Structure formats: C-alpha cells, structure tokens
Coordinates of C-alpha atoms in Angstrom, one line a residue:
X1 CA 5.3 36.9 8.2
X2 CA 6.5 34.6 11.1
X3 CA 10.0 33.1 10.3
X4 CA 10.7 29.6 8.9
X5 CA 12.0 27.1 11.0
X6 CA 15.6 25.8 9.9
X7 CA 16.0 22.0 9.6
X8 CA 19.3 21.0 11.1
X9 CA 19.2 18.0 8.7
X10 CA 20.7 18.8 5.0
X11 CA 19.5 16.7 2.3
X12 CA 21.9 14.3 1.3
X13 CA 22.2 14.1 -2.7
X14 CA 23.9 10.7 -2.7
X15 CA 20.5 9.9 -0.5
X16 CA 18.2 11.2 -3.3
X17 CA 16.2 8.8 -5.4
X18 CA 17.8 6.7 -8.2
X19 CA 17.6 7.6 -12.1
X20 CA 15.8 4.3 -12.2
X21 CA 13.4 3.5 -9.4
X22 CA 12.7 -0.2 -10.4
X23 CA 15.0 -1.9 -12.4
X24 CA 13.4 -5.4 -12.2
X25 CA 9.3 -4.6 -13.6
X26 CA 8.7 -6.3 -17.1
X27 CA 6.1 -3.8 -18.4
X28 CA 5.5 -4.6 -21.9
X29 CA 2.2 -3.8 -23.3
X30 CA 0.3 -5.8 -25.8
X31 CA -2.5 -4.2 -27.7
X32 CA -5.0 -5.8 -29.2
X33 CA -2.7 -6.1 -32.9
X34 CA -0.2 -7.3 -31.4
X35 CA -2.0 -10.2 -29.8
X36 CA -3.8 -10.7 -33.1
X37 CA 0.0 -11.0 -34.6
X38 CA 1.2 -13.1 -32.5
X39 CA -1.9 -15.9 -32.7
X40 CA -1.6 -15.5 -36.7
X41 CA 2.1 -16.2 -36.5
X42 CA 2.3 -18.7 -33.6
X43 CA 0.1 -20.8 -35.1
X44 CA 2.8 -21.5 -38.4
X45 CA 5.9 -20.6 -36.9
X46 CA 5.6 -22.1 -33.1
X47 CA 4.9 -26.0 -34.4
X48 CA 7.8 -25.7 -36.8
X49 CA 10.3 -24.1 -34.7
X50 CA 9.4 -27.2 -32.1
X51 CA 10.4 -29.8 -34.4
X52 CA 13.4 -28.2 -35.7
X53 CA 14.8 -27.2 -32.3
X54 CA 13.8 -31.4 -31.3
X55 CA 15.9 -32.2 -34.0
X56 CA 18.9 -30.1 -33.0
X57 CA 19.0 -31.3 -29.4
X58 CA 18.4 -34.8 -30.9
X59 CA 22.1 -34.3 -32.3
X60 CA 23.5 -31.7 -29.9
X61 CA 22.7 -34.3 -26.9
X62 CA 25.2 -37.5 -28.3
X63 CA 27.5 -34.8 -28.9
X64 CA 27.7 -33.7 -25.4
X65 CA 28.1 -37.4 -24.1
X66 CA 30.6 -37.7 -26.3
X67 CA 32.6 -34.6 -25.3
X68 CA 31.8 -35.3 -21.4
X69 CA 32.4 -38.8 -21.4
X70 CA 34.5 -40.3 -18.0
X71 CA 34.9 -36.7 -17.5
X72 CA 34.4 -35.8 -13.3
X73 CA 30.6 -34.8 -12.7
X74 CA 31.1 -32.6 -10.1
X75 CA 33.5 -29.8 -11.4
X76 CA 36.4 -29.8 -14.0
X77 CA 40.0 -30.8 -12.5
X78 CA 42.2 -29.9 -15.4
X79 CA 40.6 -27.7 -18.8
X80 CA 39.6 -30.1 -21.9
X81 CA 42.3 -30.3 -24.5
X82 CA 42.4 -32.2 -28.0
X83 CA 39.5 -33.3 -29.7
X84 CA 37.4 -32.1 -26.8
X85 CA 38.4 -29.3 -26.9
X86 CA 37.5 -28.7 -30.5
X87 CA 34.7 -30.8 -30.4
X88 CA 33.2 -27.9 -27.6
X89 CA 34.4 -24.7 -28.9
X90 CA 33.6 -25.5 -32.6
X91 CA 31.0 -28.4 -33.0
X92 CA 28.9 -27.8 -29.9
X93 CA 29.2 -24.1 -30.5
X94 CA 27.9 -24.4 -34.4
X95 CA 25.2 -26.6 -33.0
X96 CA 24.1 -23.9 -30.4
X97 CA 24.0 -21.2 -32.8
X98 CA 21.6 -23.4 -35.0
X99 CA 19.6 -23.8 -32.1
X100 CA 19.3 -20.1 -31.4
X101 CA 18.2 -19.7 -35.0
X102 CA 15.4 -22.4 -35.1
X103 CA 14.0 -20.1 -32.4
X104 CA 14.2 -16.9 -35.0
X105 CA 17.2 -15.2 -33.0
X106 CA 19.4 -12.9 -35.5
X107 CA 22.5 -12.3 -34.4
X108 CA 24.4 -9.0 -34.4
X109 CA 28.1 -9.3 -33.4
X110 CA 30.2 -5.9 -32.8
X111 CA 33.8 -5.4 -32.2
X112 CA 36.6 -7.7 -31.4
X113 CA 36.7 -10.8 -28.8
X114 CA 40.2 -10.6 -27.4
X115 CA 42.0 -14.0 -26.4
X116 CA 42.1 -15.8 -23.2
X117 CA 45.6 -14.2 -22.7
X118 CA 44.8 -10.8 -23.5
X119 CA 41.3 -10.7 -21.8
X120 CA 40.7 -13.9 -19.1
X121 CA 37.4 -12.8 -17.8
X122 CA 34.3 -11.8 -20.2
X123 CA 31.9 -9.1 -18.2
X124 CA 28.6 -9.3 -19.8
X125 CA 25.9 -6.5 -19.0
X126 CA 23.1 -6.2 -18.8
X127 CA 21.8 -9.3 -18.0
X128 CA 17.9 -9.5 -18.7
X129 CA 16.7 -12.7 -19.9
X130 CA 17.2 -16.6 -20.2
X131 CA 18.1 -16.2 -23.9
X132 CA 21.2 -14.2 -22.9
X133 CA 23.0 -17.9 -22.9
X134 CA 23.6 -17.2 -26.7
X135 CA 26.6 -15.0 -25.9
X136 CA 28.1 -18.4 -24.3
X137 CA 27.8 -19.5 -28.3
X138 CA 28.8 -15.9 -29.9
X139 CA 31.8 -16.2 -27.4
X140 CA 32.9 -19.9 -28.2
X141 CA 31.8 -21.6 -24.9
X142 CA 33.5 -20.1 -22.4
X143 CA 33.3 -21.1 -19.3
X144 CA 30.7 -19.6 -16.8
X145 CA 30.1 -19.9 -13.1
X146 CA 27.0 -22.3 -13.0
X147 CA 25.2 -23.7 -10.0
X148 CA 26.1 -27.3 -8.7
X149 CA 22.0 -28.5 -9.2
X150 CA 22.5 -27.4 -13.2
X151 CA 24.3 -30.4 -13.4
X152 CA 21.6 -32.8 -12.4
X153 CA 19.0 -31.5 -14.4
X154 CA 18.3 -33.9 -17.6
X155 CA 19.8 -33.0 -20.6
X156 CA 20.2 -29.6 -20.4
X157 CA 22.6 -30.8 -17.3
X158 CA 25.2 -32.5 -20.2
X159 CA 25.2 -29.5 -22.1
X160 CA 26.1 -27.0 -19.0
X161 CA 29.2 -29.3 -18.3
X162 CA 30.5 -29.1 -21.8
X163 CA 31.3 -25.1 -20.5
X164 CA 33.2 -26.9 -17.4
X165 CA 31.4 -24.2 -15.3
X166 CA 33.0 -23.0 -11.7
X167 CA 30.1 -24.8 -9.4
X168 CA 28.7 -22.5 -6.7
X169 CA 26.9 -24.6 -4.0
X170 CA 24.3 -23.2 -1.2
X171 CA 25.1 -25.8 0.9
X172 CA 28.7 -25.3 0.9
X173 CA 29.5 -22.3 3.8
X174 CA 32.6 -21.8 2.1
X175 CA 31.3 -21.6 -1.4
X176 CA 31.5 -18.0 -2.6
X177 CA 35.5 -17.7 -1.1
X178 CA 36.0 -21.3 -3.2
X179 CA 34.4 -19.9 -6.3
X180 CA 36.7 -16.5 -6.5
X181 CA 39.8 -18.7 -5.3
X182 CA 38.5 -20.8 -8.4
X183 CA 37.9 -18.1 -11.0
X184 CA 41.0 -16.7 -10.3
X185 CA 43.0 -19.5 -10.7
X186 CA 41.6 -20.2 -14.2
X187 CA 42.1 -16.2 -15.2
X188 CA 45.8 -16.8 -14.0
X189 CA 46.6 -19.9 -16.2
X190 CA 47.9 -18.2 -18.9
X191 CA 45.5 -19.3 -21.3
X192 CA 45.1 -23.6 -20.5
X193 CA 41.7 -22.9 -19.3
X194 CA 39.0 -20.9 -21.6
X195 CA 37.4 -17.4 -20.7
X196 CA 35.3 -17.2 -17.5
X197 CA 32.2 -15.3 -18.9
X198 CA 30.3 -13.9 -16.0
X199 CA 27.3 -11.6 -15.6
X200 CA 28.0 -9.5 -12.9
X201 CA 24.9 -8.0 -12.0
X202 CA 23.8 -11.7 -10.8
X203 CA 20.2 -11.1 -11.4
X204 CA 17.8 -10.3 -14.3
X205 CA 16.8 -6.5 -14.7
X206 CA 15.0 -4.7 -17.6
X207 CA 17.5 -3.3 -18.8
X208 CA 17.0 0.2 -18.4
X209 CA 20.3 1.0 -16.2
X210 CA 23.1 -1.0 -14.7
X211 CA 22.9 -2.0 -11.5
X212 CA 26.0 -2.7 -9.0
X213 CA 28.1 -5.4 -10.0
X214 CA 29.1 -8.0 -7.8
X215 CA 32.9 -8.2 -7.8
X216 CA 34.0 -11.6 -8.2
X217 CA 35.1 -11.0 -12.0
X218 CA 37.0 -8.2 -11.0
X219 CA 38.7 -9.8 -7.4
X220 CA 41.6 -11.5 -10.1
X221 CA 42.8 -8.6 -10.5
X222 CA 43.4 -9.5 -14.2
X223 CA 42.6 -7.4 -17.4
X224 CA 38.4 -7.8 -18.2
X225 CA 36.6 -7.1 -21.6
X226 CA 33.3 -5.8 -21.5
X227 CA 30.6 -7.5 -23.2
X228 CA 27.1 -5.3 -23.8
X229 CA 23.7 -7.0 -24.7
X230 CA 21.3 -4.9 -26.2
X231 CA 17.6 -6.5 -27.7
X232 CA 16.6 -3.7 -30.1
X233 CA 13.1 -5.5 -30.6
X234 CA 9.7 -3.3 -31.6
X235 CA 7.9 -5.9 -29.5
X236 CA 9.7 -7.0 -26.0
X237 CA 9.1 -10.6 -26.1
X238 CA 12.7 -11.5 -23.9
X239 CA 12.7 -9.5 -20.7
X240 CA 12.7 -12.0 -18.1
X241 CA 12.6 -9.8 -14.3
X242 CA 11.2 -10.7 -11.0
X243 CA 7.6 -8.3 -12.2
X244 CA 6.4 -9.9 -15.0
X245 CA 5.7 -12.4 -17.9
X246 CA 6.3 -16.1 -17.1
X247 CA 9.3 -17.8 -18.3
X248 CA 6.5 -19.6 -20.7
X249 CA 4.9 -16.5 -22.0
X250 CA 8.0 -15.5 -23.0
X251 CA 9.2 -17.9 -24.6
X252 CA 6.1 -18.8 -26.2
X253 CA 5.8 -14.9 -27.3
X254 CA 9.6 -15.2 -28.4
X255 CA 8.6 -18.4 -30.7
X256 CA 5.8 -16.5 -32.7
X257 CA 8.1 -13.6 -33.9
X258 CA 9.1 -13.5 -37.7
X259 CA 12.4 -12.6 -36.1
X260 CA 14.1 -11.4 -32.4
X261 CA 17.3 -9.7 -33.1
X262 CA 20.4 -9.5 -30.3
X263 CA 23.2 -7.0 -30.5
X264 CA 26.3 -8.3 -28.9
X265 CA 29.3 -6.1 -28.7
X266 CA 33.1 -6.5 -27.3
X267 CA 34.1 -3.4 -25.9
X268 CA 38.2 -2.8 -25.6
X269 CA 39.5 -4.6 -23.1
X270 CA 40.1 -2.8 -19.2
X271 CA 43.3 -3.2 -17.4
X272 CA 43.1 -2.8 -14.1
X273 CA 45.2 0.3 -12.8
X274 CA 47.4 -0.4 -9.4
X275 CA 44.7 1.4 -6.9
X276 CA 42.0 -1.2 -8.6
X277 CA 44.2 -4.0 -8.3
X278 CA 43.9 -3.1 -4.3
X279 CA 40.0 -1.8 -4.8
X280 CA 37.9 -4.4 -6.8
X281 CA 35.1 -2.2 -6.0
X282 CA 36.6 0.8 -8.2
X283 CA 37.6 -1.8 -10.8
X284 CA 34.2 -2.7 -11.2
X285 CA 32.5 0.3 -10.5
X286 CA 34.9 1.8 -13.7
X287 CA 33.8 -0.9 -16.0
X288 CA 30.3 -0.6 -14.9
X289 CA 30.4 2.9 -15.9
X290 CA 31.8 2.0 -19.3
X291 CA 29.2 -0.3 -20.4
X292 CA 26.7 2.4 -18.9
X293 CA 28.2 4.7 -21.5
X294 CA 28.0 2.4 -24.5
X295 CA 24.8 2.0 -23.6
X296 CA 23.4 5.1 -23.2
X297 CA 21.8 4.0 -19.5
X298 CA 22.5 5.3 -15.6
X299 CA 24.2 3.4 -13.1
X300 CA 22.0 2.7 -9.8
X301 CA 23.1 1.0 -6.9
X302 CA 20.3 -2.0 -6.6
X303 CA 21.4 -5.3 -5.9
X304 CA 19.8 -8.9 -5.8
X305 CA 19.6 -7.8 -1.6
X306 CA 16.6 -5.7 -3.4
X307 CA 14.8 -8.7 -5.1
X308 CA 14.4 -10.2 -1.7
X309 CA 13.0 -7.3 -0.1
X310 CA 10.6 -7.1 -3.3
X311 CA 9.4 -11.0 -2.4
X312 CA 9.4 -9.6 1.5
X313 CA 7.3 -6.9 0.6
X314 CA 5.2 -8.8 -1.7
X315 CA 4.5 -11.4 1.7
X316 CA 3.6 -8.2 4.0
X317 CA 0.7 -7.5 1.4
X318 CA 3.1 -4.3 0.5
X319 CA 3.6 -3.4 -3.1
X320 CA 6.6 -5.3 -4.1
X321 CA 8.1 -2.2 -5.4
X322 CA 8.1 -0.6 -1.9
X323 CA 11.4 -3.0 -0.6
X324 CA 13.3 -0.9 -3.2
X325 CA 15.8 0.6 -1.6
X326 CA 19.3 0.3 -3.5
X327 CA 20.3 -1.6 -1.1
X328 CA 24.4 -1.5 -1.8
X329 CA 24.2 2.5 -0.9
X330 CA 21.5 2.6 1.7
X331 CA 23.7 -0.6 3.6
X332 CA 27.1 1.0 2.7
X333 CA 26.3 5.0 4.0
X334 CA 23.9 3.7 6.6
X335 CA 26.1 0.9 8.0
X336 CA 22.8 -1.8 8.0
X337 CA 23.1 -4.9 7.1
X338 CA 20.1 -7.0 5.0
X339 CA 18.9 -8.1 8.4
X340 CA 18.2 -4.8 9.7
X341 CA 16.7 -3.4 6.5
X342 CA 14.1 -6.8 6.3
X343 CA 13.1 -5.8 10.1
X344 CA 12.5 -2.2 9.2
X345 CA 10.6 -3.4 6.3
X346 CA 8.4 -5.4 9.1
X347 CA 8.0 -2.2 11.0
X348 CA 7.0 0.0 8.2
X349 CA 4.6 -2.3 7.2
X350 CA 2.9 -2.7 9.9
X351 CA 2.2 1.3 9.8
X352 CA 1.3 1.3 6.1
X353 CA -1.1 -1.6 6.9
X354 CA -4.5 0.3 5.8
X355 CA -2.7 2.3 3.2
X356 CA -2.6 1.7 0.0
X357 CA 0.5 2.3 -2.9
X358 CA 2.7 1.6 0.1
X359 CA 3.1 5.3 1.1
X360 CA 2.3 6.4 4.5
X361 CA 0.6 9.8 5.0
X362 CA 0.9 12.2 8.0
X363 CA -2.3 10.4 9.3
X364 CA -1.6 7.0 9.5
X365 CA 1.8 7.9 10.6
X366 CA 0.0 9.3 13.6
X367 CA -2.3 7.0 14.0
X368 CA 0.7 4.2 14.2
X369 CA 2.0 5.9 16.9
X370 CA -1.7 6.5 18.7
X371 CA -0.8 10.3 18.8
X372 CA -2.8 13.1 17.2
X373 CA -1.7 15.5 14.4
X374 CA 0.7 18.2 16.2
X375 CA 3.1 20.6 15.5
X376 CA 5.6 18.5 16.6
X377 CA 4.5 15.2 14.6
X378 CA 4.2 17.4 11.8
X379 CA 7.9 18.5 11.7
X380 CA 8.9 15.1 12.3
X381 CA 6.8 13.8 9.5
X382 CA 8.5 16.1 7.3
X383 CA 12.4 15.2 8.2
X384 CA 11.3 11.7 6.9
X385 CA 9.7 13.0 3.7
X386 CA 12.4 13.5 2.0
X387 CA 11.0 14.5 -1.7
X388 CA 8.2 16.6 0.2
X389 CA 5.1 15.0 -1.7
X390 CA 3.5 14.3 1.5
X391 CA 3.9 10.9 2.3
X392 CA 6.9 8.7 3.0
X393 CA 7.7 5.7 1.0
X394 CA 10.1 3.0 2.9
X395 CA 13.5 3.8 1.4
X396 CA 12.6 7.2 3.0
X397 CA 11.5 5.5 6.6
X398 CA 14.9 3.2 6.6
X399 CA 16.9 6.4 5.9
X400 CA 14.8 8.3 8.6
X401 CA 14.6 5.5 10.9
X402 CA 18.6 4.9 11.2
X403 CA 19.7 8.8 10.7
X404 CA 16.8 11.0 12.9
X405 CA 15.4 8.3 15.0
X406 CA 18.1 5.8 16.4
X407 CA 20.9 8.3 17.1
X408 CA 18.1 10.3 19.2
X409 CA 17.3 6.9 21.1
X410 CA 19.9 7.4 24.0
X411 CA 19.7 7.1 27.5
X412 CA 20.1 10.3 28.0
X413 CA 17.3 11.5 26.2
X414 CA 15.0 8.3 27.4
X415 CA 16.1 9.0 30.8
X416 CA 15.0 13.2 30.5
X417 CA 12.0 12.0 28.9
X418 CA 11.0 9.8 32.1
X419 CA 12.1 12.6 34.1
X420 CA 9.5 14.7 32.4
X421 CA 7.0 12.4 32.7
X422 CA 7.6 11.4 36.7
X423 CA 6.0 14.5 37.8
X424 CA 6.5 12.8 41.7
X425 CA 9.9 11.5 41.1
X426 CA 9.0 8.1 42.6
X427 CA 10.5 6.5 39.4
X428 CA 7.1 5.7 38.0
X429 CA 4.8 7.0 35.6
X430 CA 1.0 6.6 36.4
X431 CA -1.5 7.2 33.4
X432 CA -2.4 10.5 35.3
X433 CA 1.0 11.4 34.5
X434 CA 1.8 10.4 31.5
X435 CA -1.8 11.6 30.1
X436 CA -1.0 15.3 31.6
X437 CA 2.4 15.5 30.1
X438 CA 1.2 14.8 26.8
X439 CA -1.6 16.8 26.5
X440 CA 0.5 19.5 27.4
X441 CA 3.1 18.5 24.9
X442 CA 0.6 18.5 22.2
X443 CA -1.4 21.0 23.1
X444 CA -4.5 18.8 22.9
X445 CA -6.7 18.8 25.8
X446 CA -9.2 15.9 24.8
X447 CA -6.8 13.1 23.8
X448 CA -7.0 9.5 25.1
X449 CA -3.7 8.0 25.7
X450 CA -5.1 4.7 27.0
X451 CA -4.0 2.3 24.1
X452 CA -0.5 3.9 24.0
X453 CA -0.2 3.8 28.1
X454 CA -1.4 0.0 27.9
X455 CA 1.5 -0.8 25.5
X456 CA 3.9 0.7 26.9
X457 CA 2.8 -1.0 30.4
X458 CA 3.7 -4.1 29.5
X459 CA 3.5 -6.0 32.9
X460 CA -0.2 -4.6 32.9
X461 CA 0.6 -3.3 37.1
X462 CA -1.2 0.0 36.0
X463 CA 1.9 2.4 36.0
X464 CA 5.4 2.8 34.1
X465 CA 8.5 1.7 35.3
X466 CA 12.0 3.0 33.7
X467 CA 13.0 -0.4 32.1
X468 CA 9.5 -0.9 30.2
X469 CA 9.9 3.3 28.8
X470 CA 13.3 2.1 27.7
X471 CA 12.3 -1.2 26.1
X472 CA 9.4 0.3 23.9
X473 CA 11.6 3.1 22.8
X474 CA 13.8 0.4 21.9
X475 CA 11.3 -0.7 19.9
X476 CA 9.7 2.4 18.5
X477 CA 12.6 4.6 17.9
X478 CA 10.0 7.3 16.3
X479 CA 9.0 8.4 19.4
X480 CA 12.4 9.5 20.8
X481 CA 12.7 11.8 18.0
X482 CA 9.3 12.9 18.4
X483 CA 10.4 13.8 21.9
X484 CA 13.7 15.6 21.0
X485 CA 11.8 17.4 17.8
X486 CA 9.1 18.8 20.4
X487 CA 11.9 20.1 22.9
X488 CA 13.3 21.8 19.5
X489 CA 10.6 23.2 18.8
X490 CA 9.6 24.4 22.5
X491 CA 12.9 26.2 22.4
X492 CA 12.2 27.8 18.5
X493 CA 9.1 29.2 19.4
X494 CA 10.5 30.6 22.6
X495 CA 13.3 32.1 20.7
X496 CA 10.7 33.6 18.2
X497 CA 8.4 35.0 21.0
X498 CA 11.4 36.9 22.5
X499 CA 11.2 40.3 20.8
X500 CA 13.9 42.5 19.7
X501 CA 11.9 45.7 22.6
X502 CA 11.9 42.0 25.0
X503 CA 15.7 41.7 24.2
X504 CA 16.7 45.1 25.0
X505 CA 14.6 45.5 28.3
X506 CA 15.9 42.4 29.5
X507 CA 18.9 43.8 28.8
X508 CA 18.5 47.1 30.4
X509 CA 16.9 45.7 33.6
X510 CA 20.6 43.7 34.0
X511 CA 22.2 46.6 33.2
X512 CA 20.2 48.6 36.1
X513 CA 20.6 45.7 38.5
X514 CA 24.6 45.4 37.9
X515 CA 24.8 49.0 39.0
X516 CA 22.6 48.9 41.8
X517 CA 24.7 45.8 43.1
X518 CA 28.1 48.0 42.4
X519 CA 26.5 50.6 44.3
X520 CA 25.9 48.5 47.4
X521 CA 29.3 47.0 47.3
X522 CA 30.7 50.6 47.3

C-alpha cells in the first residue's frame, strides 16, 4: 500500500464549526392542531385582548405626557426626580405590566434585582423577540440605550422617553464613542440616574446559544448583574430572528394563546476583577459564560456582522445561511475585517453559482477555475474541506482563502510560476506555452485552456505579459496555491519513487566515484 501524503496544515480546533451553526432561523412548526387551536382561540381572545390593550394605552399615553412634559426631546440632561420619578418607576411601570397581561403574558420573576448602587448596568440575555421589553417593566424602567428615530415615532415615541434612553444616532460619526462616554457616566453617578438595561448581544437570535456580546455594558468598568430570559412555551409563538415569522404573525399567534409565560431571572451580581477592568472583552466574555451556564446553552462567536452577510447572501441568490461565518472569531484569528469577508462572499458565490445548498463540490470548484479534475486540484480541494464531506461551504473558503491561498500569492512564487511558463524567456507567455505547461502539469493531454488564457490576457494582444499573470492572481488567489500544491506534490511523488535499492546505489555509485577521484589526486 502506497504511503499517505502528510498535510502540512493541522486542523485548527478553535477553526472547527460552532455548537450552533445558525443562531438566527425561527423554525417553529405548526401542525395542523395547532393551527386549528389557534383559529378556535383567536377568534374570542384576539378581539378582546384588542380592546383591552386600547384601553390601557388610552390611559398609559396622558400619563406619559404628563411625566415628559417640557422635558428635552432629544436626550435627557439631568435623571427625573420627584413626582416623575415616581410617576415612571411606579405608575407607568403598573400600567406596562397590565399591558403585558391584556396580551396573556405570565410573568415568572427569579432571584433578586440589586440596586442602582450595587449593580449600575442590567445585562439581559438572550435577547430573542420584541416582547422582551417586559423586563424594562419587571426591572422598574430602567433606562436602555434606544435609537434617536424611537423618539419620533407616535405614541410609542412618548413612552420610550419616559426610560430617558442613551440615543444612538447613524448619522452621528461619533455616535458609538458618545454612547459608552454616556453609559458610563450614568453607571458612575452613584445612583442619581436609574439602571442602564442593555441587551448585549444587539440582535435577535433563537435562543439556542449565546452569541458574543458587544462590550459597551461592560467598557464602565463597573459591577453588572445578569439578567436571563427564558420563554418555556409548548408552542413558540415569540421568536422574532432574521429567518422567520413576520413581526405580525407573531404577534398575532402570541394574541390567540390561553397564556405565554416569561421566566425572568437576576443572577448575582459580577464585579469586575482588575485584568477585566483593563480587558472588557474578558469581562464580558466571563458574564457571557455565566448566563450560558444558567441556561444550559453554548457560547458561539456570531455577531450582528453575520446578519449582514445572511441579507448579502440572500442578494447573491445564496442560501442566507451560507454568510455564517462567526464572524467575531474568523475576523479576530484571520485579521479580516467585514469588508474583506463581504468580497469573499462575492467570490464564492460566483463559484457556487449553479450549485445548489450553497456548497461547492470538487467539480464546480474546477470548473470555476476552467481546469480539469487532477491530482493536484484534488489535494487542494481537500485543504479547503475542512470537515471532509466533500464539498466546501463558505466559512470553509474564507478560512481557506486567507490561510492556503493568500500567503502562497507572493511574488516569488508568481514570478517562478511565469518562469515556468516562459519556456523562451522573452518575458511572455504565448497560448502555445502556457497550454504545454499545463497539460504537463495535469497530466491531461486533451485539455483546452482557451477561456482561461483569454482571461488572463486581458489586453486581448494574444500572449501574457508578467503584470497581467500577477494581476489575475491577484484576483484569483486559488490558483497560486494550486501552483505551489502541484510543486508539492511533484516533489512527494518523487520522494516516493526513489526506492530504498535506488537509495543505496546512488549511494554506492558516490561512494565509488569519491574514491576514484582520491585515487587520481594521489
């Protein structure tokens, strides 16, 4: 049995898949019963729960003029105190809660809310629907960072600046550094301005693991008590994620329930240790790992940086699922920022095109790159499937991209390549050339490299000049390892064909030479 080649390239297990591949997929099924439930309910319970919650906001919306009159529209200057004050935490609060129970919400409250002193910042995880706003009520209005268009919108706008939110505005540049200078400042206070409660996750998942948190409640540098959601719901009428039911199907699904019950618990308040204090990152990354506990969930590290390479996937005709990449890791270990990752997205597309699933087999893998299946494409094919199942799904391409590819991309392998190719050496490449090279390389005597000399050509003159070989590789970094991998395994096999009886007569006719040439020197 012929011995197996080696891969130079260990696996990475940090690189391996998460515990959670898609955190963001709303995949409740309905049978048939269920729908049949729903109808025979919704019909009694949706009309009645719409007048009663008309009624509350009819007397929850005077109340929050009242509390937010000649106050400033466009942020809080100084924290409420006196009646409002009272008239926020306690009336408004009451009349919240009463809300949430016209809508058939039962309320399960755990453990003990610390004080503004003890705890300034509220971390709630995870955060997986629009009816998470109830902990806002559970917690006595705190206050919450809130964008500046809230504000504006009617009625609902009066309501969001009874909290007397930290704005965040995408047309401010300076935005996110004023929003942690401004959370800050309220967690150092000493208790004059209410919690901040913040969700940091800063998206919707599904609940079924953690994902990073962003570290804005944990730049103060100022104790944090956990806050855990859970839904424990036979029927999942709540989860709200980027893959599934409307924000009206839910609600409407919500509405024609007997009940929906919400567990909210207070964990013990974390202190941040002296490293943390200098590390936000490990501060959060330790109370991420708490709640993940308490749970009973894994941590992964998707961000919102994968929702948008979801929608980008979607708007290649991909699978949206494909642009998963956990992002935080792959940009962290990888050194790629969201820029890079989008335009590999664009380039992986384009090779899973015709494919379907958003996988790329060995096939279309060669046929992107106008080459036929070889030893050579084979092995390289295989250093990007990582898992081995025979096809490589894009968080394998980025990872194979940007570790095999773009490191072998250097001029001094572009220029050997050339070289090779320039079997003249008038620094040119005809299609003679370059056609001759290649079947040679591949061992393929009737291939057609027309298409792939054409593009490469790009001034159309009908050879190859040094500058368009090095822009294309530029472009189509698979091809440099391709090169380098087929030099690899040129030297392998010639390794493998030297035998041990080779070895030793090579050896032996050196031996007899030295000694000849001893002789003739004496």
């Amino acid at each position: 049995m012929p011995p197996q080649r080696v891969f130079a390239l260990p696996r990475q297990q940090s690189l391996l898949l998460p515990a959670v591949i898609n955190p963001f997929i709303q995949d409740t099924r309905l049978t048939r019963a269920a729908v049949i439930k729903c109808v025979l309910l919704g019909i009694i319970l949706v009309p009645v729960r719409a007048v009663l919650l008309s009624l509350v906001l009819m007397v929850t919306w005077p109340v929050a003029v009242l509390i937010t009159l000649n106050q400033p529209l466009k942020g809080a200057v100084e924290p409420m105190t006196g009646w409002r004050r009272f008239m926020c935490r306690r009336v408004m609060a009451a009349l919240g809660r009463t809300y949430y129970f016209c809508m058939g919400f039962r309320v399960v409250v755990k453990g003990k809310q610390a004080d503004s002193t003890e705890a300034p910042i509220l971390a709630v995880a995870p955060h997986s629907t629009f009816f998470d706003g109830i902990v806002c009520l559970v917690a006595g209005l705190p206050s919450t960072v809130s964008r500046v268009e809230n504000l504006a919108t009617p009625i609902f706008g009066r309501f969001v600046r009874c909290l007397q939110p930290v704005l965040v505005s995408r047309k401010d540049p300076d935005s996110r550094k004023n929003t942690i200078h401004e959370i800050e400042s309220r967690a150092k206070s000493g208790g004059r301005w209410p919690q901040v409660l913040i969700f940091p996750e800063g998206t919707c998942t599904n609940r079924s693991c953690l994902i990073t948190f962003k570290q804005g409640a944990f730049v103060p540098r100022v104790p944090v008590q956990p806050v855990v959601m859970r839904y424990p719901n036979k029927l999942d009428t709540v989860t709200w994620t980027w893959q599934g039911f409307s924000s009206k199907t839910l609600l409407l699904l919500t509405l024609s329930q007997l009940y929906t019950t919400v567990e909210i618990e207070f964990l013990p308040t974390q202190i941040p240790t002296e490293e943390e204090k200098k590390s936000p990152a490990l501060f959060a990354s330790r109370v991420r790992q708490t709640m993940a506990r308490t749970l009973g969930v894994p941590v992964t590290d998707h961000t919102y940086e994968d929702c948008r390479l979801m929608m980008s996937a979607g708007e290649l005709t991909l699978p949206m699922e494909a642009g998963l990449v956990e992002f935080t890791k792959i940009s962290r270990k990888l050194n790629l920022k969201w820029d890079n990752v989008k335009k590999d997205l664009e380039g992986f597309a384009a090779i899973a095109a015709t494919c379907k699933g958003g996988r790329i087999t060995i096939e279309e893998f060669a046929t992107f790159l106008k080459l036929p299946v070889n030893p050579a494409l084979e092995e390289l094919f295989a250093l990007f499937d990582r898992n081995g199942d025979g096809t490589i799904d894009f968080r394998e391409y980025v990872i194979g991209v940007t570790i095999l590819c773009r490191p072998a991309n250097t001029e001094e392998v572009l220029r050997m390549a050339f070289q090779l190719f320039d079997i003249d050496k008038d620094e040119r490449i005809t299609r003679e050339e370059f056609t001759a090279l290649l079947r040679s390389a591949l061992g393929v005597s009737n291939i057609n490299m027309a298409k792939l000399f054409k593009e490469i050509d790009a001034d159309r003159s009908g050879f190859i000049t040094f500058t368009e070989f090095h822009d294309f590789a530029m472009l189509h970094p698979e091809y440099a390892k391709l090169f380098s991998t087929y030099l690899e395994l040129q030297r392998y096999h010639a390794i493998q064909e030297a035998t041990p009886g080779d070895l030793e007569l090579t050896g032996s006719a050196e031996k007899q030479e030295d000694s000849t040439s001893d002789k003739k020197d004496d």
